[in-house]
Coordinates of C-alpha atoms in Angstrom, one line a residue:
M23 CA 124.5 89.0 95.8
P24 CA 122.6 86.4 94.6
E25 CA 123.1 85.0 91.6
Q26 CA 119.3 84.9 90.9
M27 CA 118.8 88.8 91.1
K28 CA 121.8 91.5 89.7
L29 CA 122.3 95.0 90.8
I30 CA 121.7 97.3 87.7
S31 CA 121.9 100.1 89.3
A32 CA 121.6 101.5 92.9
A33 CA 121.3 105.9 93.8
K34 CA 120.2 106.9 97.4
S35 CA 117.7 109.2 97.3
H36 CA 115.6 110.8 100.0
G37 CA 118.0 108.8 102.6
G38 CA 116.9 105.9 101.2
V39 CA 118.1 104.1 98.7
Q40 CA 116.9 103.5 94.4
G41 CA 117.6 100.0 93.1
V42 CA 117.4 98.2 89.2
Y43 CA 117.2 94.7 89.6
S44 CA 117.7 92.6 86.8
H45 CA 116.9 88.2 86.8
A46 CA 116.3 85.2 85.0
S47 CA 112.3 85.3 85.1
D48 CA 110.9 81.7 85.0
A49 CA 107.2 83.0 84.0
C50 CA 108.6 84.9 81.0
A51 CA 111.4 82.9 80.0
C52 CA 113.4 85.8 79.4
E53 CA 115.6 88.3 81.5
M54 CA 113.3 90.3 83.4
T55 CA 114.2 94.1 84.7
F56 CA 112.6 95.8 87.8
A57 CA 113.0 98.9 90.1
V58 CA 112.5 99.3 94.2
F59 CA 112.9 101.8 96.5
V60 CA 113.7 101.2 100.0
P61 CA 113.0 103.8 102.5
P62 CA 115.3 104.9 105.2
Q63 CA 113.1 103.0 108.1
A64 CA 114.4 99.6 106.6
A65 CA 117.2 100.1 108.7
Q66 CA 114.8 99.2 111.2
G67 CA 113.0 96.3 109.8
P68 CA 110.2 95.2 107.5
L69 CA 108.1 97.9 105.4
P70 CA 104.9 97.6 103.9
V71 CA 105.6 96.8 100.0
V72 CA 103.3 98.9 97.5
W73 CA 103.2 97.6 93.8
Y74 CA 102.9 100.0 90.9
L75 CA 102.3 98.9 87.5
S76 CA 103.2 100.4 84.3
G77 CA 100.8 101.0 81.0
L78 CA 101.4 101.1 77.6
T79 CA 104.9 101.5 76.0
C80 CA 105.9 101.7 79.5
T81 CA 109.2 100.1 81.0
H82 CA 109.6 100.0 84.8
A83 CA 112.1 103.4 84.2
N84 CA 108.6 105.7 82.6
V85 CA 107.5 105.7 86.9
M86 CA 110.7 105.6 88.4
D87 CA 112.0 108.5 86.1
K88 CA 108.8 110.6 86.1
G89 CA 106.4 109.6 89.2
D90 CA 107.3 112.0 91.4
Y91 CA 106.8 108.7 94.6
R92 CA 110.2 108.8 96.3
R93 CA 109.8 111.6 98.8
M94 CA 106.5 110.1 100.4
A95 CA 107.3 107.1 100.0
A96 CA 110.7 107.7 102.1
E97 CA 108.3 109.8 104.6
L98 CA 105.6 106.8 105.2
G99 CA 108.0 104.6 105.1
L100 CA 106.8 102.3 102.1
I101 CA 109.0 100.0 99.8
V102 CA 108.1 100.8 96.7
V103 CA 108.1 98.3 93.2
C104 CA 108.1 98.8 89.8
P105 CA 108.1 95.8 87.1
D106 CA 108.6 95.6 83.5
T107 CA 105.0 95.6 81.8
S108 CA 106.0 92.7 79.7
P109 CA 109.5 89.8 78.5
R110 CA 111.6 91.2 76.5
G111 CA 114.2 90.3 74.2
A112 CA 115.0 89.0 70.9
D113 CA 114.1 85.9 71.1
V114 CA 110.1 86.7 72.8
P115 CA 107.3 87.8 69.7
D116 CA 106.5 91.1 69.1
E117 CA 104.4 92.9 66.7
K118 CA 106.9 95.6 66.6
D119 CA 104.3 97.9 64.3
N120 CA 101.7 97.7 66.5
W121 CA 101.7 100.0 70.3
Q122 CA 99.6 98.2 71.9
F123 CA 100.4 94.3 71.6
G124 CA 103.5 92.5 72.1
C125 CA 106.1 94.2 74.3
G126 CA 105.3 96.5 76.6
A127 CA 101.9 95.6 76.2
G128 CA 101.3 92.4 78.6
F129 CA 98.0 94.2 79.5
Y130 CA 98.8 91.6 82.8
V131 CA 97.4 88.3 81.5
D132 CA 98.9 84.6 81.3
A133 CA 99.0 84.0 77.4
T134 CA 96.9 80.9 76.3
Q135 CA 97.6 80.7 72.3
K136 CA 101.0 80.7 70.8
P137 CA 103.5 81.6 70.2
Y138 CA 103.0 84.1 72.9
A139 CA 102.1 81.2 76.0
G140 CA 105.6 80.5 76.9
N141 CA 106.8 84.2 77.4
Y142 CA 103.2 86.2 78.6
R143 CA 102.7 85.1 81.2
M144 CA 102.7 88.3 83.2
Y145 CA 100.1 87.3 85.6
S146 CA 101.9 84.5 87.2
Y147 CA 105.2 86.9 87.4
V148 CA 103.3 89.6 89.2
T149 CA 101.1 87.5 91.5
E150 CA 103.9 84.3 91.7
E151 CA 107.7 85.1 91.0
L152 CA 108.3 88.6 91.9
P153 CA 107.0 88.9 94.8
A154 CA 108.9 85.8 96.0
L155 CA 111.9 86.8 95.1
I156 CA 111.3 90.4 96.5
A157 CA 110.3 88.3 99.6
R158 CA 114.2 86.6 99.8
E159 CA 115.9 89.7 99.1
F160 CA 114.7 92.3 100.4
P161 CA 113.1 94.0 104.2
A162 CA 110.1 93.6 102.5
D163 CA 106.6 92.6 105.0
M164 CA 104.6 90.8 102.5
T165 CA 102.2 90.6 105.6
R166 CA 101.2 94.1 104.5
Q167 CA 100.8 94.7 100.7
A168 CA 98.8 97.3 98.5
I169 CA 98.8 98.1 94.9
F170 CA 98.2 100.5 92.3
G171 CA 98.7 101.8 88.2
H172 CA 98.4 103.2 85.6
S173 CA 96.5 102.6 82.1
M174 CA 97.1 99.0 81.4
G175 CA 98.5 98.9 85.0
G176 CA 95.3 100.5 86.7
H177 CA 93.3 97.2 84.8
G178 CA 96.3 95.1 86.4
A179 CA 96.3 96.2 89.5
L180 CA 92.5 96.3 89.6
T181 CA 92.2 93.0 88.0
I182 CA 94.7 91.5 90.0
A183 CA 93.4 92.8 94.3
L184 CA 90.1 91.7 92.6
R185 CA 91.6 87.9 92.2
N186 CA 93.3 88.0 95.3
P187 CA 91.9 90.2 97.8
A188 CA 93.0 88.2 100.7
R189 CA 96.6 89.5 100.1
F190 CA 96.2 93.4 98.7
R191 CA 95.2 95.7 102.1
S192 CA 94.1 98.7 99.3
C193 CA 94.1 99.4 95.2
S194 CA 94.0 102.1 93.7
A195 CA 94.3 103.8 89.7
F196 CA 95.2 106.5 87.6
A197 CA 93.2 106.6 84.8
P198 CA 92.6 102.1 84.3
I199 CA 91.0 100.1 81.4
V200 CA 88.5 99.5 83.0
Q201 CA 86.8 96.5 81.0
P202 CA 89.6 95.5 78.2
T203 CA 87.0 93.0 76.9
T204 CA 85.2 95.7 75.1
A205 CA 87.6 98.6 74.5
G206 CA 88.7 98.8 71.1
W207 CA 92.7 99.2 72.0
S208 CA 93.0 96.2 74.1
R209 CA 90.2 93.3 72.3
P210 CA 92.5 92.8 69.5
A211 CA 94.7 91.8 72.7
F212 CA 92.7 89.3 74.0
E213 CA 92.8 88.1 71.6
K214 CA 95.8 87.4 70.4
Y215 CA 96.5 86.3 73.8
L216 CA 93.8 84.5 75.4
G217 CA 91.9 82.8 72.2
A218 CA 88.7 83.8 70.6
D219 CA 86.7 82.1 73.8
E220 CA 85.4 85.2 75.6
V221 CA 84.4 83.8 78.9
A222 CA 88.3 83.1 79.5
W223 CA 88.8 87.0 79.1
R224 CA 86.7 87.9 82.1
G225 CA 88.9 86.7 84.9
H226 CA 90.9 89.6 83.4
D227 CA 88.0 92.3 83.0
A228 CA 87.4 94.9 86.5
C229 CA 84.0 95.0 85.5
A230 CA 83.0 91.8 84.3
L231 CA 85.0 90.1 87.8
V232 CA 83.2 92.4 90.3
E233 CA 79.9 90.9 87.8
D234 CA 80.9 87.6 88.6
G235 CA 81.3 88.3 92.2
A236 CA 84.8 89.3 93.0
R237 CA 84.7 91.6 95.9
F238 CA 87.1 93.9 97.4
P239 CA 86.7 96.5 100.4
E240 CA 87.1 99.6 98.2
F241 CA 89.0 101.5 95.0
L242 CA 90.3 104.5 94.7
V243 CA 90.1 106.1 91.0
D244 CA 92.1 109.2 89.2
Q245 CA 91.2 110.0 86.2
G246 CA 91.8 113.4 83.9
T247 CA 88.9 115.0 82.2
A248 CA 91.3 116.1 79.1
D249 CA 92.4 112.3 78.5
G250 CA 92.3 111.2 75.0
F251 CA 91.8 107.9 76.0
L252 CA 89.1 108.7 78.2
Q253 CA 85.4 107.4 75.8
D254 CA 87.2 104.9 74.2
G255 CA 89.8 102.6 76.2
L256 CA 89.4 103.5 79.4
R257 CA 85.5 104.1 80.4
P258 CA 85.9 104.7 83.9
W259 CA 81.9 105.3 84.8
L260 CA 81.6 101.5 83.5
F261 CA 83.3 100.3 87.2
Q262 CA 81.2 102.8 88.5
E263 CA 78.6 101.6 87.3
A264 CA 79.4 97.5 88.8
C265 CA 81.0 99.1 91.9
D266 CA 77.2 100.4 92.8
R267 CA 75.7 97.0 91.3
A268 CA 77.6 95.2 93.6
G269 CA 78.0 97.4 96.8
T270 CA 81.3 97.9 96.0
K271 CA 83.0 101.4 97.7
L272 CA 84.9 103.7 95.0
A273 CA 86.3 106.8 95.4
L274 CA 85.7 108.1 91.8
R275 CA 87.5 111.6 90.7
M276 CA 87.7 112.8 88.0
Q277 CA 90.7 115.1 87.9
E278 CA 89.5 118.5 85.8
G279 CA 91.9 119.7 82.7
Y280 CA 94.3 117.1 83.0
D281 CA 95.3 114.6 80.3
H282 CA 96.7 110.8 80.5
S283 CA 100.7 111.5 80.3
Y284 CA 102.9 111.7 84.1
F285 CA 102.1 115.0 84.5
F286 CA 98.7 113.7 85.5
I287 CA 100.1 110.8 88.2
S288 CA 102.7 112.6 89.3
T289 CA 100.0 115.2 90.6
F290 CA 98.4 112.7 92.4
M291 CA 101.2 110.4 93.4
D292 CA 100.9 111.9 97.2
D293 CA 97.3 111.1 97.5
H294 CA 97.6 107.4 96.2
L295 CA 100.6 107.0 98.3
R296 CA 99.2 108.5 101.8
W297 CA 95.4 106.4 101.0
H298 CA 97.5 102.8 100.9
A299 CA 99.6 104.0 103.5
E300 CA 96.7 104.2 105.7
R301 CA 95.7 100.9 105.0
L302 CA 99.2 99.4 105.0
L303 CA 100.3 101.0 108.4
P304 CA 99.6 100.7 112.2
D305 CA 99.0 104.8 113.1
G306 CA 98.0 105.3 109.5

């Protein structure tokens, strides 16, 4: 295996291989870990890639262990890539008593403020460095990509798709933070990463991006009605309003009684993978 990527573990699942890997990241200036599921159809040639971005306090392992994506990904023939949520390591600045900031809470932005700018470059990592590695090391058809995620990762998926509409054929989210510039649990992180000028924040806010002219063909969002973060942190109706004003198609599904957990995510994971497959596969 090339020096720039190390195999941590590999296990057969549904005829494919669930692997966990690490590499020295230039973007984040530390060792980064990520997971990739390669389905059995890869033996016949390159396959579409679906990116899954995790939420606050998570790593690649949360969805890998609890997301229940492998059976459907194997049935559909989709490679699933699960990056970490932030840089990590003894030399990475952190606030260990603050779960909404620092390690586990990179918010998929490129920090501009010291001491975070040297490591917290998750936007560049997810959109540039890791895709280049995936294209080089895996049987991936990078002309067919989709992106989705949960909570902070849903925020990342929406904003990355809006900023890179030519790259992704589809985008969906579970309980995304749709307007982090005004949400109580994300505003402090944005100020620490990006500075006090809130104009600079708009490029990492899904509602603001749509308001400022960014476009993507359509979105799918699932949100649980029993989610304890619904009213303060998530507020999907704000994204619905922004999409309605812009004429952007959004399927916002309020799922009665579901919360913010992976019980919710795993319940609707198959729906999302099928939805992406319809837009990624020739006979989808």
